Backbone as a printed PyTorch tensor [residue, N CA C, xyz], in Angstrom:
tensor([[[ 78.6810,  84.8840, 111.8600],
         [ 79.1050,  85.2060, 113.1260],
         [ 80.6600,  85.2690, 113.2020]],

        [[ 81.1980,  86.3210, 113.8950],
         [ 82.6800,  86.4130, 113.8390],
         [ 83.0000,  86.5870, 115.4120]],

        [[ 83.8340,  85.9570, 116.0470],
         [ 84.2940,  86.1070, 117.3500],
         [ 85.6330,  86.4160, 117.4400]],

        [[ 86.4420,  87.1790, 118.2570],
         [ 87.7920,  87.2830, 118.1750],
         [ 88.3380,  87.4330, 119.7410]],

        [[ 89.1170,  86.7220, 120.1700],
         [ 89.8870,  86.9740, 121.4900],
         [ 91.3510,  87.0050, 121.1950]],

        [[ 91.9950,  88.1010, 120.6160],
         [ 93.2840,  88.0020, 120.1150],
         [ 94.2090,  87.7780, 121.2080]],

        [[ 94.1070,  88.3600, 122.3690],
         [ 95.1460,  88.3600, 123.4790],
         [ 94.9310,  87.2360, 124.3280]],

        [[ 94.1360,  86.2950, 124.1350],
         [ 93.9250,  85.1090, 125.0120],
         [ 92.7120,  85.1500, 126.0910]],

        [[ 92.7180,  84.3440, 126.9380],
         [ 91.6020,  84.5000, 127.9530],
         [ 91.6270,  85.7210, 128.7350]],

        [[ 90.3270,  86.2660, 129.0130],
         [ 90.1900,  87.4550, 129.7020],
         [ 90.3040,  88.8560, 128.8760]],

        [[ 90.7590,  88.7780, 127.7370],
         [ 90.7430,  90.0610, 126.8370],
         [ 89.4990,  90.2320, 126.4340]],

        [[ 89.1480,  91.4510, 126.2650],
         [ 87.8370,  91.8920, 125.7590],
         [ 87.6060,  91.4930, 124.3460]],

        [[ 86.4230,  90.9870, 123.9740],
         [ 86.1860,  90.5500, 122.5130],
         [ 84.8440,  91.0130, 122.1530]],

        [[ 84.5170,  90.9750, 120.9530],
         [ 83.2550,  91.1890, 120.4030],
         [ 82.6680,  90.1260, 119.4160]],

        [[ 81.3510,  90.1870, 119.3150],
         [ 80.8120,  89.1590, 118.3820],
         [ 80.1270,  89.9550, 117.3620]],

        [[ 80.0860,  89.5160, 116.1780],
         [ 79.4170,  90.2140, 114.9300],
         [ 78.4410,  89.3530, 114.2490]],

        [[ 77.3680,  89.6330, 113.9080],
         [ 76.3510,  88.7660, 113.2750],
         [ 76.1070,  89.4750, 111.9150]],

        [[ 76.3330,  88.8280, 110.6470],
         [ 76.2000,  89.4000, 109.5590],
         [ 74.7830,  89.3220, 108.9780]],

        [[ 74.6500,  90.2740, 108.0250],
         [ 73.3370,  90.1380, 107.3310],
         [ 73.1740,  88.6970, 106.6950]],

        [[ 71.8870,  88.2060, 106.5910],
         [ 71.8660,  86.8990, 106.2070],
         [ 70.5100,  86.4630, 105.6610]],

        [[ 69.5850,  87.2480, 105.7950],
         [ 68.1600,  86.9810, 105.3690],
         [ 67.5800,  85.9170, 106.2830]],

        [[ 66.9960,  85.0400, 105.4550],
         [ 66.4140,  83.9670, 106.1200],
         [ 67.4180,  82.7930, 106.7390]],

        [[ 68.6250,  83.0130, 106.2340],
         [ 69.7650,  82.2150, 106.8960],
         [ 69.9380,  82.4180, 108.2720]],

        [[ 69.2280,  83.5590, 108.6950],
         [ 69.4970,  83.8400, 110.1250],
         [ 69.0660,  82.6360, 111.0450]],

        [[ 68.1140,  81.7890, 110.4770],
         [ 67.6320,  80.6210, 111.0250],
         [ 69.0100,  79.8420, 111.5970]],

        [[ 70.0020,  79.6270, 110.5230],
         [ 71.3230,  78.9880, 110.7490],
         [ 71.9120,  79.7520, 112.0130]],

        [[ 72.1310,  81.0820, 112.1020],
         [ 72.7030,  81.8210, 113.1880],
         [ 72.0430,  81.5640, 114.4540]],

        [[ 70.6250,  81.3460, 114.5550],
         [ 70.0500,  81.0740, 115.6720],
         [ 70.4240,  79.7510, 116.2240]],

        [[ 70.5140,  78.6740, 115.2480],
         [ 71.1200,  77.2980, 115.7200],
         [ 72.4860,  77.5650, 116.2600]],

        [[ 73.2960,  78.2980, 115.7380],
         [ 74.5560,  78.3260, 116.2880],
         [ 74.6160,  78.9950, 117.5800]],

        [[ 73.8450,  80.0690, 117.8980],
         [ 73.7590,  80.6680, 119.2510],
         [ 73.0510,  79.6420, 120.1450]],

        [[ 72.0740,  78.8800, 119.8660],
         [ 71.4940,  77.8240, 120.7370],
         [ 72.5810,  76.9570, 121.1600]],

        [[ 73.3480,  76.4420, 120.0550],
         [ 74.6090,  75.4490, 120.3740],
         [ 75.5660,  76.1430, 121.4140]],

        [[ 75.8310,  77.4150, 121.1610],
         [ 76.6440,  78.1520, 122.0730],
         [ 76.0490,  78.3280, 123.4650]],

        [[ 74.8160,  78.5690, 123.6600],
         [ 74.2770,  78.5520, 124.7970],
         [ 74.2600,  77.4130, 125.6350]],

        [[ 74.2660,  76.3600, 124.9110],
         [ 74.0940,  74.9200, 125.6070],
         [ 75.6340,  74.6320, 125.9250]],

        [[ 76.4500,  74.7570, 124.8570],
         [ 77.9770,  74.1840, 125.2920],
         [ 78.8570,  75.2610, 125.8310]],

        [[ 78.7780,  76.6440, 125.4540],
         [ 79.8290,  77.4780, 125.9990],
         [ 79.1080,  78.9560, 126.0320]],

        [[ 78.1670,  78.8680, 127.0160],
         [ 77.5100,  80.2120, 127.2820],
         [ 78.1920,  81.3260, 127.5910]],

        [[ 79.4540,  81.2790, 128.2040],
         [ 80.2510,  82.3960, 128.5440],
         [ 80.6400,  83.0020, 127.4410]],

        [[ 80.9510,  82.5000, 126.1700],
         [ 81.2120,  83.2320, 125.0210],
         [ 80.3300,  84.3270, 124.6110]],

        [[ 79.0730,  83.9810, 124.7520],
         [ 77.9510,  84.9100, 124.4120],
         [ 77.7540,  86.0300, 125.5200]],

        [[ 77.8800,  85.5440, 126.8750],
         [ 77.5760,  86.6070, 127.8450],
         [ 78.7150,  87.4650, 128.1160]],

        [[ 79.9330,  86.8860, 127.8040],
         [ 81.1050,  87.9260, 128.0590],
         [ 81.5580,  88.6960, 126.9900]],

        [[ 80.9460,  88.6010, 125.9330],
         [ 81.3240,  89.5850, 124.6970],
         [ 81.0320,  91.0840, 125.1520]],

        [[ 82.0330,  91.9580, 125.2150],
         [ 81.8040,  93.2130, 125.4890],
         [ 80.9610,  94.1770, 124.4630]],

        [[ 80.8850,  93.6630, 123.3470],
         [ 80.1820,  94.4570, 122.2160],
         [ 79.4280,  93.3750, 121.3440]],

        [[ 78.3370,  93.3890, 120.8840],
         [ 77.7000,  92.5270, 119.9770],
         [ 77.1030,  93.4440, 118.8050]],

        [[ 77.7110,  93.1030, 117.5410],
         [ 77.4320,  93.8550, 116.4360],
         [ 76.3660,  92.9150, 115.5630]],

        [[ 75.5790,  93.7430, 114.7520],
         [ 74.6300,  93.0490, 113.9610],
         [ 74.0730,  93.9370, 112.7790]],

        [[ 73.9600,  93.3820, 111.6040],
         [ 73.4730,  94.0250, 110.3640],
         [ 72.3410,  93.2390, 109.8670]],

        [[ 71.3410,  93.7850, 109.4550],
         [ 70.1550,  93.2110, 108.7630],
         [ 69.5930,  92.0770, 109.6910]],

        [[ 69.3020,  90.9910, 109.2810],
         [ 68.7950,  89.8900, 109.9630],
         [ 69.7960,  89.6750, 111.0150]],

        [[ 71.0690,  89.7780, 110.9870],
         [ 72.1010,  89.5320, 112.0620],
         [ 71.8150,  90.3750, 113.1030]],

        [[ 71.1590,  91.6260, 113.0320],
         [ 70.9910,  92.5590, 114.0570],
         [ 69.8090,  91.8800, 115.1840]],

        [[ 68.9620,  91.1730, 114.5290],
         [ 67.9980,  90.5070, 115.4650],
         [ 68.6810,  89.4370, 116.1850]],

        [[ 69.4750,  88.8780, 115.6430],
         [ 70.2480,  87.6530, 116.4500],
         [ 71.0850,  88.3360, 117.4910]],

        [[ 71.7270,  89.4870, 117.2560],
         [ 72.4910,  90.2460, 118.0340],
         [ 71.7850,  90.7470, 119.2680]],

        [[ 70.5730,  91.2300, 118.9370],
         [ 69.6480,  91.7360, 120.0050],
         [ 69.2490,  90.6670, 120.8250]],

        [[ 68.8560,  89.6070, 120.3620],
         [ 68.4010,  88.3840, 121.2030],
         [ 69.5960,  88.0210, 122.0230]],

        [[ 70.7320,  87.9110, 121.6100],
         [ 71.9400,  87.5510, 122.3950],
         [ 72.1740,  88.5040, 123.6500]],

        [[ 72.2190,  89.8010, 123.1520],
         [ 72.4250,  90.9720, 124.3770],
         [ 71.3950,  90.8000, 125.4700]],

        [[ 70.1200,  90.7780, 124.8550],
         [ 68.9320,  90.7750, 125.7780],
         [ 68.5750,  89.5470, 126.5100]],

        [[ 69.2260,  88.4440, 126.0480],
         [ 69.0810,  86.9960, 126.4270],
         [ 67.4500,  86.8290, 126.3650]],

        [[ 67.0470,  87.0600, 125.1550],
         [ 65.5850,  86.9380, 124.7600],
         [ 65.4960,  85.4690, 124.1510]],

        [[ 64.1690,  85.1020, 123.9520],
         [ 63.8310,  83.8150, 123.4680],
         [ 64.3090,  83.5720, 121.9760]],

        [[ 65.0940,  82.7980, 121.7790],
         [ 65.5340,  82.3180, 120.3610],
         [ 64.3780,  81.5770, 119.7430]],

        [[ 63.6950,  80.9130, 120.4650],
         [ 62.5020,  80.1710, 119.9990],
         [ 61.4220,  81.2000, 119.3830]],

        [[ 61.1850,  82.0640, 120.1810],
         [ 60.2510,  83.2710, 119.5000],
         [ 60.8180,  83.9670, 118.3870]],

        [[ 61.9210,  84.1780, 118.2750],
         [ 62.5880,  84.8500, 117.0350],
         [ 62.6100,  83.8230, 116.0210]],

        [[ 62.8920,  82.5220, 116.3010],
         [ 62.8180,  81.5640, 115.1290],
         [ 61.2410,  81.4850, 114.6510]],

        [[ 60.2910,  81.5490, 115.5170],
         [ 59.0570,  81.3440, 115.1890],
         [ 58.4780,  82.5630, 114.3320]],

        [[ 58.9300,  83.8080, 114.7100],
         [ 58.7140,  85.0950, 113.8980],
         [ 59.2390,  84.8290, 112.3740]],

        [[ 60.5210,  84.3740, 112.2980],
         [ 61.0180,  83.9880, 110.8990],
         [ 60.1510,  83.1310, 110.1850]],

        [[ 59.8890,  81.9370, 110.9370],
         [ 59.1490,  80.9180, 110.1070],
         [ 57.7730,  81.5410, 109.9020]],

        [[ 57.0430,  82.2420, 110.6820],
         [ 55.8810,  82.9310, 110.3210],
         [ 55.9030,  83.6760, 109.1280]],

        [[ 56.9360,  84.5090, 108.9790],
         [ 57.2010,  85.4050, 107.7380],
         [ 57.2050,  84.5010, 106.6190]],

        [[ 58.0000,  83.3800, 106.5600],
         [ 58.1450,  82.5510, 105.5000],
         [ 56.8340,  81.9710, 105.1290]],

        [[ 56.0620,  81.4860, 106.0870],
         [ 54.8240,  80.7770, 105.8150],
         [ 53.8850,  81.9390, 105.1100]],

        [[ 53.9820,  83.0700, 105.7140],
         [ 52.9260,  84.1850, 105.1050],
         [ 53.4630,  84.4920, 103.5770]],

        [[ 54.8460,  84.4670, 103.3820],
         [ 55.3370,  84.6010, 102.1540],
         [ 54.9060,  83.6260, 101.1130]],

        [[ 54.5670,  82.3690, 101.5630],
         [ 54.4110,  81.3440, 100.7010],
         [ 52.9310,  81.2720, 100.3730]],

        [[ 52.1210,  81.9640, 101.1250],
         [ 50.5800,  82.1100, 100.7890],
         [ 50.2010,  82.7560,  99.5310]],

        [[ 51.0460,  83.6080,  98.8340],
         [ 50.7710,  84.4740,  97.8820],
         [ 51.5810,  83.9490,  96.6160]],

        [[ 51.2110,  84.3440,  95.4610],
         [ 51.9420,  84.0910,  94.2090],
         [ 53.1930,  84.7790,  94.1020]],

        [[ 53.1500,  86.0350,  94.5230],
         [ 54.4670,  86.7730,  94.3820],
         [ 55.3920,  86.5980,  95.5970]],

        [[ 54.9240,  85.6610,  96.6740],
         [ 55.6630,  85.6270,  97.7690],
         [ 55.9930,  86.8550,  98.3930]],

        [[ 57.1000,  87.0070,  98.9770],
         [ 57.3390,  88.2640,  99.7950],
         [ 57.2000,  89.6580,  99.0620]],

        [[ 57.0650,  89.6170,  97.7700],
         [ 56.9150,  90.7880,  96.9440],
         [ 55.4700,  91.0620,  96.8180]],

        [[ 54.5720,  90.2280,  97.2480],
         [ 53.1770,  90.5960,  97.3260],
         [ 52.9280,  91.5920,  98.2530]],

        [[ 51.9330,  92.6990,  97.7880],
         [ 51.6110,  93.8290,  98.5770],
         [ 50.9830,  93.3410,  99.9080]],

        [[ 50.3640,  92.1230,  99.8640],
         [ 49.5970,  91.6350, 101.0960],
         [ 50.6770,  90.9330, 102.0370]],

        [[ 51.9110,  90.7820, 101.7410],
         [ 52.8790,  90.2890, 102.6020],
         [ 53.6720,  91.2800, 103.3170]],

        [[ 53.6010,  91.2700, 104.4700],
         [ 54.3950,  92.2470, 105.2690],
         [ 55.2480,  91.5030, 106.2340]],

        [[ 56.4130,  91.1800, 105.6720],
         [ 57.4440,  90.3110, 106.3950],
         [ 57.8820,  91.1020, 107.7230]],

        [[ 58.4030,  92.4090, 107.6330],
         [ 58.8720,  93.1450, 108.6070],
         [ 57.8220,  93.3470, 109.7560]],

        [[ 56.4940,  93.4080, 109.5190],
         [ 55.4700,  93.5810, 110.2870],
         [ 55.4320,  92.2590, 111.3230]],

        [[ 55.6020,  91.1990, 110.6480],
         [ 55.6030,  89.9760, 111.2490],
         [ 56.8420,  89.7710, 112.3840]],

        [[ 58.0050,  90.3710, 111.8000],
         [ 59.1270,  90.2960, 112.5670],
         [ 58.9630,  91.2350, 113.7350]],

        [[ 58.3520,  92.5390, 113.5050],
         [ 58.1420,  93.4220, 114.5740],
         [ 57.2860,  92.9500, 115.6060]],

        [[ 56.2820,  92.2940, 115.3280],
         [ 55.3220,  91.6220, 116.4820],
         [ 56.0340,  90.5960, 117.1840]],

        [[ 57.0080,  89.8350, 116.4570],
         [ 57.8610,  88.8790, 117.2720],
         [ 58.7790,  89.5590, 118.1950]],

        [[ 59.3080,  90.6760, 117.7930],
         [ 60.3770,  91.4590, 118.5440],
         [ 59.6420,  91.9910, 119.7980]],

        [[ 58.5080,  92.5570, 119.5460],
         [ 57.7350,  93.0420, 120.9120],
         [ 57.4780,  91.9960, 121.9350]],

        [[ 57.0970,  90.7660, 121.3550],
         [ 56.7560,  89.5920, 122.3900],
         [ 58.1090,  89.1340, 122.8090]],

        [[ 59.2090,  88.9300, 122.0370],
         [ 60.5070,  88.4620, 122.5310],
         [ 61.2500,  89.2530, 123.4410]],

        [[ 61.5080,  90.6630, 123.0780],
         [ 62.3250,  91.4700, 123.9460],
         [ 61.6960,  91.7970, 125.3030]],

        [[ 62.4890,  91.9180, 126.3840],
         [ 61.9210,  92.2900, 127.5900],
         [ 61.7880,  93.7540, 127.7560]],

        [[ 60.7590,  94.2380, 128.4300],
         [ 60.5040,  95.7890, 128.6260],
         [ 61.8400,  96.4980, 128.8320]],

        [[ 62.8750,  96.0650, 129.5830],
         [ 64.0840,  96.9920, 129.7100],
         [ 64.9950,  96.6410, 128.7100]],

        [[ 64.6960,  95.9450, 127.4650],
         [ 65.5530,  95.7530, 126.5860],
         [ 66.4510,  96.9810, 126.0430]],

        [[ 65.9330,  98.0210, 126.0550],
         [ 66.6960,  99.2360, 125.8270],
         [ 67.9280,  99.4310, 126.6160]],

        [[ 67.5840,  99.2680, 127.7190],
         [ 68.6610,  99.4930, 128.9270],
         [ 69.7040,  98.3850, 128.8400]],

        [[ 69.3490,  97.2510, 128.7230],
         [ 70.3430,  96.1510, 128.6060],
         [ 71.1720,  96.3190, 127.2600]],

        [[ 70.5550,  96.7360, 126.3110],
         [ 71.3040,  96.7920, 124.9810],
         [ 72.1640,  97.9220, 124.6780]],

        [[ 71.8610,  99.0330, 125.3420],
         [ 72.5650, 100.3400, 125.2360],
         [ 74.0620, 100.1990, 125.6970]],

        [[ 74.8590, 100.5120, 124.7000],
         [ 76.2960, 100.4900, 124.9360],
         [ 76.9240,  99.0770, 124.5570]],

        [[ 76.0620,  98.0780, 124.5190],
         [ 76.5110,  96.7330, 124.1790],
         [ 76.1610,  96.2020, 122.7170]],

        [[ 75.0210,  96.4810, 122.4390],
         [ 74.5330,  96.0760, 121.1450],
         [ 74.7310,  97.3500, 120.0560]],

        [[ 75.1990,  96.9370, 118.8850],
         [ 75.5590,  97.9650, 117.8720],
         [ 75.1110,  97.4120, 116.6110]],

        [[ 74.0200,  98.3240, 116.1610],
         [ 73.1810,  98.0100, 114.9510],
         [ 73.7650,  98.9130, 113.6760]],

        [[ 73.9220,  98.0660, 112.6720],
         [ 74.2380,  98.7150, 111.4540],
         [ 73.0490,  99.2140, 110.6060]],

        [[ 73.0090, 100.5370, 110.1600],
         [ 72.0740, 101.1020, 109.4940],
         [ 72.4970, 101.8550, 108.1990]],

        [[ 71.7260, 101.7520, 107.1000],
         [ 72.1810, 102.7240, 105.9910],
         [ 71.1920, 103.7140, 105.7420]],

        [[ 71.7530, 105.0040, 105.9160],
         [ 71.0240, 106.2730, 105.8590],
         [ 70.6430, 106.4440, 104.2970]],

        [[ 69.2990, 106.5660, 104.1780],
         [ 68.7780, 106.7850, 102.7170],
         [ 69.3050, 108.0720, 101.9420]],

        [[ 69.4390, 109.0790, 102.7440],
         [ 69.8060, 110.3820, 102.1270],
         [ 71.1560, 110.5300, 101.4980]],

        [[ 72.1220, 109.7670, 101.9800],
         [ 73.4960, 109.7910, 101.4380],
         [ 74.2660, 108.4160, 101.2320]],

        [[ 73.3470, 107.4660, 101.7340],
         [ 74.0160, 106.0050, 101.6180],
         [ 74.9190, 105.6360, 102.4600]],

        [[ 75.1110, 106.5720, 103.6430],
         [ 76.2460, 106.1860, 104.5540],
         [ 75.7700, 105.2270, 105.5290]],

        [[ 76.8450, 104.4220, 106.0720],
         [ 76.5130, 103.5000, 107.1920],
         [ 76.5680, 104.4360, 108.4940]],

        [[ 75.5730, 103.9620, 109.3040],
         [ 75.4300, 104.6160, 110.6830],
         [ 75.3380, 103.4430, 111.6920]],

        [[ 76.1170, 103.4220, 112.7030],
         [ 76.0690, 102.4210, 113.8120],
         [ 75.5740, 103.0750, 114.8010]],

        [[ 74.4360, 102.5000, 115.4760],
         [ 73.6650, 102.8980, 116.6620],
         [ 73.7980, 101.9420, 117.7860]],

        [[ 73.8820, 102.4290, 119.0740],
         [ 74.2070, 101.6700, 120.1480],
         [ 73.6460, 102.1780, 121.5320]],

        [[ 72.9100, 103.2510, 121.3820],
         [ 72.0270, 103.8020, 122.5670],
         [ 70.6950, 103.6880, 122.1260]],

        [[ 69.8230, 103.4600, 123.0510],
         [ 68.3270, 103.3050, 122.7890],
         [ 67.6400, 103.9670, 123.9170]],

        [[ 66.5310, 104.6990, 123.6970],
         [ 65.9070, 105.4740, 124.6520],
         [ 64.6260, 104.6370, 125.2190]],

        [[ 64.2140, 103.5850, 124.5150],
         [ 63.1130, 103.0070, 124.8500],
         [ 62.9910, 101.6330, 124.0830]],

        [[ 62.2340, 100.5310, 124.5410],
         [ 62.1150,  99.4910, 123.7540],
         [ 61.6920,  99.6640, 122.2060]],

        [[ 60.7210, 100.5630, 122.2010],
         [ 60.2200, 100.8690, 120.7220],
         [ 61.4080, 101.4270, 119.8910]],

        [[ 62.1980, 102.4440, 120.6130],
         [ 63.3460, 102.8580, 119.7940],
         [ 64.1750, 101.8000, 119.2750]],

        [[ 64.6620, 100.7300, 120.2740],
         [ 65.4610,  99.6680, 119.8010],
         [ 64.8390,  98.9270, 118.7020]],

        [[ 63.5720,  98.6600, 118.9700],
         [ 62.9020,  97.7290, 117.7220],
         [ 62.8430,  98.4030, 116.2870]],

        [[ 62.5270,  99.9060, 116.5470],
         [ 62.5930, 100.7230, 115.2970],
         [ 63.9430, 100.6210, 114.4510]],

        [[ 65.0160, 100.7170, 115.3280],
         [ 66.3920, 100.4310, 114.7780],
         [ 66.5600,  99.1470, 114.1770]],

        [[ 65.9390,  98.0960, 114.7870],
         [ 66.1720,  96.7780, 114.1920],
         [ 65.4530,  96.6840, 113.0080]],

        [[ 64.1860,  97.2070, 113.0510],
         [ 63.2440,  97.0930, 111.6710],
         [ 64.0780,  97.8650, 110.5660]],

        [[ 64.6420,  99.0420, 110.8950],
         [ 65.3470,  99.8170, 109.8090],
         [ 66.5440,  99.0120, 109.4230]],

        [[ 67.2130,  98.3350, 110.1150],
         [ 68.4230,  97.5620, 109.6230],
         [ 68.2180,  96.4140, 109.0040]],

        [[ 66.7670,  95.8370, 108.9070],
         [ 66.2460,  94.8700, 107.9860],
         [ 65.5030,  95.1340, 106.7680]],

        [[ 65.3330,  96.4640, 106.5000],
         [ 64.4480,  96.8530, 105.5290],
         [ 65.1300,  96.8870, 104.2890]],

        [[ 64.7380,  95.8340, 103.3790],
         [ 65.2200,  95.6560, 101.9690],
         [ 64.2590,  96.4800, 101.2150]],

        [[ 64.7710,  97.6020, 100.3610],
         [ 63.6740,  98.3310,  99.4980],
         [ 62.9450,  97.3940,  98.4460]],

        [[ 61.8590,  97.5380,  98.3630],
         [ 60.8820,  96.6100,  97.2560],
         [ 60.4880,  95.4680,  97.8930]],

        [[ 61.5350,  94.6360,  98.3760],
         [ 61.2870,  93.3330,  99.2070],
         [ 60.3640,  93.5930, 100.3110]],

        [[ 60.7100,  94.6690, 101.0630],
         [ 59.8960,  94.8330, 102.3640],
         [ 59.0170,  96.1630, 102.2340]],

        [[ 59.0500,  96.7150, 101.1000],
         [ 58.1500,  97.7800, 100.8450],
         [ 58.8300,  98.8890, 100.0920]],

        [[ 58.1010,  99.9130,  99.8710],
         [ 58.6980, 101.1820,  98.9430],
         [ 59.2120, 102.3830,  99.8040]],

        [[ 58.5660, 102.5200, 101.1090],
         [ 58.6960, 103.5570, 101.7720],
         [ 59.6010, 102.9780, 103.0260]],

        [[ 60.9590, 103.3680, 103.1680],
         [ 61.8030, 102.9100, 104.2900],
         [ 61.2050, 103.5070, 105.5380]],

        [[ 61.4250, 102.6970, 106.5590],
         [ 61.0800, 103.1000, 107.8150],
         [ 62.1540, 104.2840, 108.4440]],

        [[ 61.7390, 104.7970, 109.4500],
         [ 62.5930, 105.9040, 110.0680],
         [ 62.9750, 105.5570, 111.4130]],

        [[ 64.2020, 106.0630, 111.8200],
         [ 64.5400, 105.8330, 113.2650],
         [ 64.9720, 107.2430, 113.5780]],

        [[ 64.3030, 107.8150, 114.6460],
         [ 64.5220, 109.2030, 115.1810],
         [ 64.4610, 110.1540, 114.0880]],

        [[ 63.4570, 110.0650, 113.2870],
         [ 63.2140, 111.0230, 112.2730],
         [ 63.9050, 110.8360, 110.9520]],

        [[ 65.0000, 109.9110, 110.9000],
         [ 65.7920, 109.8210, 109.6110],
         [ 65.3860, 108.4120, 108.9630]],

        [[ 65.2690, 108.2450, 107.7110],
         [ 64.9710, 107.1720, 106.9820],
         [ 66.1950, 106.2890, 106.8300]],

        [[ 65.9910, 104.9760, 107.1130],
         [ 67.1750, 103.9910, 106.9750],
         [ 66.7230, 102.8390, 106.1030]],

        [[ 67.6320, 102.2300, 105.5530],
         [ 67.3040, 100.9230, 104.9660],
         [ 68.4630,  99.8210, 105.4760]],

        [[ 68.4210,  98.5880, 105.0470],
         [ 69.1580,  97.5810, 105.4700],
         [ 70.6530,  97.9730, 105.7510]],

        [[ 71.1310,  97.6070, 106.9180],
         [ 72.5450,  97.9550, 107.4100],
         [ 73.4930,  97.0840, 106.5640]],

        [[ 73.0930,  96.0300, 106.0880],
         [ 74.1460,  95.1550, 105.4560],
         [ 74.3550,  95.8010, 104.0960]],

        [[ 73.7450,  96.7870, 103.4300],
         [ 74.0470,  97.2510, 102.2710],
         [ 75.3260,  98.0680, 102.3270]],

        [[ 75.5900,  98.6580, 103.5090],
         [ 76.9280,  99.3550, 103.6720],
         [ 77.9860,  98.8530, 104.6590]],

        [[ 77.5000,  97.7310, 105.3450],
         [ 78.3950,  97.1630, 106.3960],
         [ 77.7560,  95.7900, 106.7550]],

        [[ 78.2950,  94.8700, 105.8760],
         [ 77.4950,  93.4330, 106.0440],
         [ 77.9090,  92.7550, 107.1830]],

        [[ 79.1980,  93.0660, 107.6100],
         [ 79.8060,  92.3160, 108.8410],
         [ 80.4410,  93.5240, 109.7640]],

        [[ 79.5610,  94.1170, 110.4440],
         [ 79.9560,  95.2490, 111.3030],
         [ 80.9040,  94.7500, 112.3250]],

        [[ 81.8360,  95.7440, 112.7320],
         [ 82.8250,  95.5220, 113.9800],
         [ 83.4890,  96.9990, 114.0230]],

        [[ 84.2720,  97.0360, 115.1700],
         [ 84.8730,  98.2100, 115.3030],
         [ 86.1510,  98.2280, 114.6820]],

        [[ 86.7570,  99.4940, 114.2830],
         [ 87.9960,  99.5100, 113.6290],
         [ 89.1270,  99.2040, 114.7480]],

        [[ 88.7930,  99.4020, 115.9690],
         [ 89.7750,  99.1260, 116.9290],
         [ 89.8870,  97.7450, 117.3920]],

        [[ 89.0340,  96.9290, 116.8300],
         [ 89.0630,  95.4460, 117.2350],
         [ 89.7860,  94.5340, 116.0130]]])
């Protein structure tokens, strides 16, 4: 997580949550501590960026969603992976499906409206390997699909990448592990 307020109090600043895999549980702990000790830091960030698992944390921050629900989704995915010999590489282990179910539970119905313009998700376009940042969402499903694409690690999560608005994407951390604006 990176935060910057270069001009002092009151200046606009952004937060960025890097790709981190299951270490996202650490990021959840940091966010929980900030909510307890300095909630204005999270609430006053003008933009919140996320790549890969960090995009899930960023979405939770922007939508003020339940971090406990998100943590439970991660822990359930780990439990499911441990049930098979091949772990998350087993065809019967669908880590992203578990996370997707958690997102539907965790995010409010108007999450796409709350997130649009403030949440910036890093994706890697399959066709040319270019980074794409998305920050406008037409529905809760649209937002969740962008988050799933940002977290999709080929082979680990499956062989066919998910699509967002008709284009296939993989993990945003491949091309922009710590997303931010060039202007910040």
